[in-house]
Every structure is written in structure tokens, then in C-alpha cells.
């Protein structure tokens, strides 16, 4: 195909130039082959192309003619077949999108989805009307057969496979069609370069054939080693050749100065001799060099061609361009591609099972987004999930916290605050305790600035919300754990805790929680004592102690330990110094001692 004759058309003009021209070239060439007496509609009539249905009709008739009507086959333009086939696969091949944004938009647009499914069914039926394979094609994975593969099989049947000069086009088609058995049968027969090795590796990664992947990795390392050694030898030979030429040139110049006549004669003879020798030598060297560079040149042409048709027809061939790049470590490349393949399989599974109004699949997919560090995709799923629930909010918190810790981008802190805002809009329908515990687990590794920002937002929301004793106990326990491990935020958490205590104590006086003392009273006071001690805030500590005595709160062993810790740290040379254990029975007297 002459790329210089092609221009970029819009969608409405896709069939007007290049595709039409390609299928007509194929049709015209096939008609010129020698035929048998089998009835063939392609050879009996002329068909015009107005739409994609006409293209499929001619495509199937060409395949029928090539398979059953032709007795001999000559060279076909493989690029024409390649372009037409990939173009048709866009409309017929079962869609397995691996882009989450595209899946969400596709799922939300039922009209587009139904149109594509209907068009695919029509084109498949049209193909099967005009082409029927007499043998069952066990290894055909798509609803329409591959014309390029049928062309190769016809050449193989006639024992003329050498006519196919660009086997890489067929391998690429088989890769796109995910026809592993056919691919492997041909792949073993082609000469391999960097592109071919990576194409084979990727096909085996997709098929999860680990032994073959390892074998090809070893072959690739050997191939790269030999190439480096060859380039090194060429460098040494060129250096040696230049040295010899310079020495010879100096000798000739010196001889010319000493004996002009004899030198002139010898120079003429030597020049003639050298010209003959150099011509022969250059011919041999150039032949060898052209043989080595031929594969490289073909690879460059293939890359240029693929980039052109990918841009022109939006064939989504982007992943293939990575095959052209040299990799310093093939094992690292394989590892990255394996992870990418696993991710794409997860996306396909999620897409197939995302139906109804169930949140389970979306929640699990957000976990996978965190695992594979696809944070933007996870955020997109969260924003398009079917409903608000405890599990979904917990996963969104983990997503934002992990993304913030890894990327250091403040947009994830803002998104985390947005999730907290969403939580309080649906606080009546979720388990606040579970979300609070998950939140503090996920934010404990953030920077101090981010941690304080998140906790401040949480505090502001909680202090305005109607919460019960269990929630107060949970948040104070989490504040205590955070203040014990992070001294930089202890004073701020102490201030927040005392604000909670003020609200809680006022609520109890108004009987907004429980009308009698509960098990949470002791836990709440215990957490408050620990937080005040961690913050080294004696005034707040004494305030809590007075409240314990005033309200006749039950004291447990944990509260005694926190009283001991405070006493040991703040009361020097005290009569209680040597008595390290304070019993529950004497705890109230011990509190009075602290006031002294």
C-alpha cells in the first residue's frame, strides 16, 4: 500500500478511499487467478461498496473464491488484506474493553450497546451467508474467518508459502484475534528479531503459557548478546580498516616524493588493482550488511505502517508499539506485561459481572485498583457506583489514602475529604464504627500535615452529628492510639478529645444518650486519661479526674495503669513512687493524692 496516496478521513468517509481501494485491489487480483469449474459469485458479478455490509459481502466472497474456486495463487498485497481485516474486526469482534472509563460510558449508553451488538450480528450473518467452511474451524476464535490466514493456508496447500513475504502481518492478525494455536504453528517458522520475540512473548503471556515465556526469554537474551557482540566486532574491524588505509596513504605519498616516475607507474597499477579489489570487497561487505539490515528495515517499515493505520482507523494498536522498543531487561518487561495482562483480565471480569444494582463487584474492583495502583480508575468506579454503603466508603478511603501516600499529590487529600463528606451525607445508612476504624488504619502512614487535615475534617463533621456512646468511645480510642504513636499531633488530638467530652457530658445531662451509666463511661474516661497523658496536658488530665470522682464512674484496671503512668512521669520523690501498682480499691484515694 502506498501511504503517500492516503489521507486521514472522518468516520463518514472511512469507506471512501483507502478501505475501498484495498478491497478492490484484493478482488481484482483474486479474479485473475486460474479457476476451476466451481460456481463463484465473485467472478460472475461486480459488486459496489456503499457501506460496511457491502465490504463484508465482498470480503466473504473473496474468501470463498480463494478457498474453493482458485486452482493457483499468486502474490496478494498482504498490507491490503491486513488493513481490511483489522478494520472489519472493529465491527465484528466481541468487544472486550480494558478501559474502565469506556466500560462505564458503554454501560450507561444502552442505545449504543444495542446498536453495536445488532450490527455485529448482521455482519456475522452476512459473512456466513456467502462463505461456509466445509471443515470445522476449531481454532477460529472469531465469528468471521481470517482472510489473511486463509490465503496462507492456500499457499501452504499449494506448497508456495515463500510467496508470503510478510508473515509478521499474519502473526499480528492472529494476535489481535487471540488465535493461539494458529499463531504458534506459524511463529516457529519465522525469523525472529526484537519485535517478533516480544510479539511471541506477549501472545504466550496472554495464554498464560509460563514455560514458553521462560524459553523465549532465554532465546531473547541470547539474541541480544549475539547482536551486541556482532556490533562490537564491526566497530573493531572498522577501526582496524581505517588504520590500514591511513598507513597505506602515507606510504604512497612518501614514495611519490622520492621516485616520481616509478611511483607514478606503480600508483596507476596499484590504483587499478585496488579499485578492482575494493569493488569486490565492498560488494561482499555490502551484501552482508544488507542481509543484516534487511530485517531491521522491514521492522521500521512495519512500525511506520502500523502507526499510520492506527491513527487513521483508530484500531487501538497502541500496545503493539512497545514491541518495537529495545528493552534493557526482558524479564522486567515480561513482568510488567504480565501484571498488565492480569489487570486487563480483571477489568474484563468486572465488566461482565457488573449488572443490576449490586455494589459487591464495584467494591472488589476498587480493591484491585489499589493493588495495581490504578488510582484514577478506582476513583472513576467510586463516582459511578450504584449506591452508598459501608464497604464502598471504606474502599474509597483506602484508595485515596494509598494514592496520596504514593503519589504525594494533594488532589487525593481533597478527594479523601470528599469521601468523608459523602459519608456524613449517608450516615444513617452506614456503620460509622467500621468506617472510623478503617479510616484510621489507612491514614496512619500519611504525613503529619495530611493526617491533621483529614482528622480536622472528621472532627468538624462528628462534632455536629448526633452520635451515640459507642461512637464516642470508638473515636476517643482511635485518638488515643494515634496520640501514642505520633507525638506531633498529640496536643491537637487532646483538644479535639476534650471537645468531644464536653459534648458527650452535656448530652448525658440532657439524657440524649442513655439515662443511666453504661459500660462505655469507663472506656471513654480511660481513653481521655491516656490522651491527656500522651499530650502532657496536666490541666486536662485533672479535669477528667474530677469528672470521674464527681460522676462516681466505675474504675477498671486499665484506668489504674494510666493513673500510674501519669504519676510516675509527673510526681517526683513521692511516697507512692516505690508503689508501682495502684489497685482498683485504692484508685479514688490515689486520684485525691494527685490533686495534692
Tab-separated table of N, CA and C in Angstrom, residues 327-383:
chain	number	residue	atom	x	y	z
A	327	UNK	N	14.501	-3.459	25.023
A	327	UNK	CA	14.353	-3.483	26.483
A	327	UNK	C	15.669	-3.884	27.129
A	328	UNK	N	16.153	-3.097	28.110
A	328	UNK	CA	17.405	-3.454	28.792
A	328	UNK	C	17.287	-4.758	29.565
A	329	UNK	N	16.097	-5.060	30.065
A	329	UNK	CA	15.866	-6.303	30.807
A	329	UNK	C	14.564	-6.921	30.321
A	330	UNK	N	14.669	-8.029	29.612
A	330	UNK	CA	13.462	-8.666	29.082
A	330	UNK	C	12.622	-9.256	30.201
A	331	UNK	N	13.258	-9.679	31.297
A	331	UNK	CA	12.495	-10.247	32.417
A	331	UNK	C	11.640	-9.178	33.085
A	332	UNK	N	12.199	-7.973	33.199
A	332	UNK	CA	11.424	-6.872	33.764
A	332	UNK	C	10.267	-6.519	32.837
A	333	UNK	N	10.526	-6.516	31.538
A	333	UNK	CA	9.483	-6.232	30.550
A	333	UNK	C	8.367	-7.262	30.641
A	334	UNK	N	8.738	-8.528	30.737
A	334	UNK	CA	7.746	-9.606	30.847
A	334	UNK	C	6.932	-9.453	32.127
A	335	UNK	N	7.608	-9.106	33.220
A	335	UNK	CA	6.905	-8.915	34.494
A	335	UNK	C	5.871	-7.794	34.383
A	336	UNK	N	6.256	-6.693	33.749
A	336	UNK	CA	5.334	-5.565	33.588
A	336	UNK	C	4.151	-5.954	32.705
A	337	UNK	N	4.428	-6.675	31.619
A	337	UNK	CA	3.355	-7.072	30.712
A	337	UNK	C	2.443	-8.115	31.353
A	338	UNK	N	3.015	-8.983	32.188
A	338	UNK	CA	2.197	-9.973	32.889
A	338	UNK	C	1.241	-9.287	33.852
A	339	UNK	N	1.750	-8.319	34.599
A	339	UNK	CA	0.884	-7.559	35.510
A	339	UNK	C	-0.196	-6.805	34.742
A	340	UNK	N	0.195	-6.234	33.599
A	340	UNK	CA	-0.777	-5.512	32.773
A	340	UNK	C	-1.857	-6.460	32.262
A	341	UNK	N	-1.445	-7.653	31.842
A	341	UNK	CA	-2.415	-8.633	31.353
A	341	UNK	C	-3.365	-9.069	32.461
A	342	UNK	N	-2.815	-9.289	33.666
A	342	UNK	CA	-3.668	-9.649	34.805
A	342	UNK	C	-4.681	-8.538	35.088
A	343	UNK	N	-4.222	-7.295	35.032
A	343	UNK	CA	-5.113	-6.165	35.261
A	343	UNK	C	-6.234	-6.135	34.223
A	344	UNK	N	-5.874	-6.317	32.951
A	344	UNK	CA	-6.877	-6.282	31.889
A	344	UNK	C	-7.884	-7.414	32.037
A	345	UNK	N	-7.419	-8.580	32.485
A	345	UNK	CA	-8.343	-9.689	32.729
A	345	UNK	C	-9.302	-9.347	33.864
A	346	UNK	N	-8.794	-8.669	34.884
A	346	UNK	CA	-9.659	-8.243	35.996
A	346	UNK	C	-10.723	-7.264	35.499
A	347	UNK	N	-10.314	-6.345	34.634
A	347	UNK	CA	-11.261	-5.364	34.092
A	347	UNK	C	-12.348	-6.064	33.281
A	348	UNK	N	-11.943	-7.041	32.465
A	348	UNK	CA	-12.925	-7.774	31.657
A	348	UNK	C	-13.904	-8.537	32.546
A	349	UNK	N	-13.376	-9.174	33.598
A	349	UNK	CA	-14.238	-9.906	34.524
A	349	UNK	C	-15.212	-8.955	35.217
A	350	UNK	N	-14.712	-7.807	35.635
A	350	UNK	CA	-15.566	-6.807	36.281
A	350	UNK	C	-16.656	-6.336	35.327
A	351	UNK	N	-16.280	-6.101	34.069
A	351	UNK	CA	-17.239	-5.618	33.078
A	351	UNK	C	-18.359	-6.629	32.844
A	352	UNK	N	-18.006	-7.907	32.794
A	352	UNK	CA	-19.005	-8.948	32.525
A	352	UNK	C	-19.969	-9.133	33.688
A	353	UNK	N	-19.484	-8.919	34.911
A	353	UNK	CA	-20.297	-9.205	36.095
A	353	UNK	C	-20.935	-7.967	36.712
A	354	UNK	N	-20.726	-6.821	36.078
A	354	UNK	CA	-21.274	-5.574	36.623
A	354	UNK	C	-22.689	-5.377	36.091
A	355	UNK	N	-23.650	-5.862	36.841
A	355	UNK	CA	-25.038	-5.766	36.401
A	355	UNK	C	-25.937	-5.510	37.598
A	356	UNK	N	-27.192	-5.146	37.315
A	356	UNK	CA	-28.129	-4.876	38.393
A	356	UNK	C	-27.693	-3.683	39.217
A	357	UNK	N	-27.980	-3.744	40.509
A	357	UNK	CA	-27.596	-2.663	41.411
A	357	UNK	C	-26.722	-3.180	42.539
A	358	UNK	N	-25.996	-4.248	42.274
A	358	UNK	CA	-25.107	-4.815	43.284
A	358	UNK	C	-23.810	-4.020	43.349
A	359	UNK	N	-23.351	-3.755	44.574
A	359	UNK	CA	-22.110	-2.997	44.763
A	359	UNK	C	-20.903	-3.898	44.983
A	360	UNK	N	-21.141	-5.196	45.137
A	360	UNK	CA	-20.048	-6.087	45.502
A	360	UNK	C	-18.943	-6.095	44.448
A	361	UNK	N	-19.325	-6.140	43.186
A	361	UNK	CA	-18.332	-6.199	42.109
A	361	UNK	C	-17.537	-4.901	42.045
A	362	UNK	N	-18.207	-3.773	42.170
A	362	UNK	CA	-17.514	-2.478	42.151
A	362	UNK	C	-16.549	-2.357	43.322
A	363	UNK	N	-16.991	-2.781	44.504
A	363	UNK	CA	-16.125	-2.697	45.685
A	363	UNK	C	-14.875	-3.549	45.522
A	364	UNK	N	-15.052	-4.759	44.990
A	364	UNK	CA	-13.896	-5.641	44.771
A	364	UNK	C	-12.954	-5.056	43.731
A	365	UNK	N	-13.528	-4.390	42.719
A	365	UNK	CA	-12.698	-3.803	41.670
A	365	UNK	C	-11.884	-2.636	42.207
A	366	UNK	N	-12.432	-1.879	43.150
A	366	UNK	CA	-11.661	-0.786	43.760
A	366	UNK	C	-10.464	-1.358	44.512
A	367	UNK	N	-10.645	-2.503	45.177
A	367	UNK	CA	-9.514	-3.170	45.833
A	367	UNK	C	-8.423	-3.509	44.826
A	368	UNK	N	-8.825	-4.001	43.656
A	368	UNK	CA	-7.850	-4.345	42.618
A	368	UNK	C	-7.180	-3.090	42.054
A	369	UNK	N	-7.917	-2.002	41.985
A	369	UNK	CA	-7.320	-0.738	41.532
A	369	UNK	C	-6.208	-0.307	42.487
A	370	UNK	N	-6.416	-0.525	43.784
A	370	UNK	CA	-5.372	-0.207	44.764
A	370	UNK	C	-4.187	-1.146	44.576
A	371	UNK	N	-4.459	-2.428	44.370
A	371	UNK	CA	-3.389	-3.424	44.212
A	371	UNK	C	-2.508	-3.110	43.008
A	372	UNK	N	-3.136	-2.762	41.881
A	372	UNK	CA	-2.388	-2.490	40.651
A	372	UNK	C	-2.064	-1.006	40.482
A	373	UNK	N	-2.344	-0.213	41.530
A	373	UNK	CA	-2.059	1.226	41.530
A	373	UNK	C	-2.726	1.951	40.362
A	374	UNK	N	-3.947	1.555	40.051
A	374	UNK	CA	-4.775	2.231	39.046
A	374	UNK	C	-5.749	3.151	39.788
A	375	UNK	N	-5.192	4.193	40.375
A	375	UNK	CA	-5.969	5.011	41.300
A	375	UNK	C	-7.073	5.808	40.601
A	376	UNK	N	-6.769	6.382	39.448
A	376	UNK	CA	-7.791	7.160	38.734
A	376	UNK	C	-8.966	6.279	38.334
A	377	UNK	N	-8.667	5.044	37.928
A	377	UNK	CA	-9.729	4.117	37.558
A	377	UNK	C	-10.606	3.780	38.763
A	378	UNK	N	-9.953	3.591	39.916
A	378	UNK	CA	-10.710	3.310	41.131
A	378	UNK	C	-11.629	4.461	41.515
A	379	UNK	N	-11.129	5.680	41.371
A	379	UNK	CA	-11.940	6.855	41.692
A	379	UNK	C	-13.130	6.962	40.739
A	380	UNK	N	-12.907	6.605	39.485
A	380	UNK	CA	-13.986	6.629	38.499
A	380	UNK	C	-15.077	5.621	38.875
A	381	UNK	N	-14.673	4.445	39.323
A	381	UNK	CA	-15.649	3.435	39.747
A	381	UNK	C	-16.432	3.932	40.955
A	382	UNK	N	-15.734	4.523	41.917
A	382	UNK	CA	-16.409	5.035	43.118
A	382	UNK	C	-17.464	6.074	42.754
A	383	UNK	N	-17.118	6.970	41.842
A	383	UNK	CA	-18.058	8.032	41.459
A	383	UNK	C	-19.233	7.517	40.642
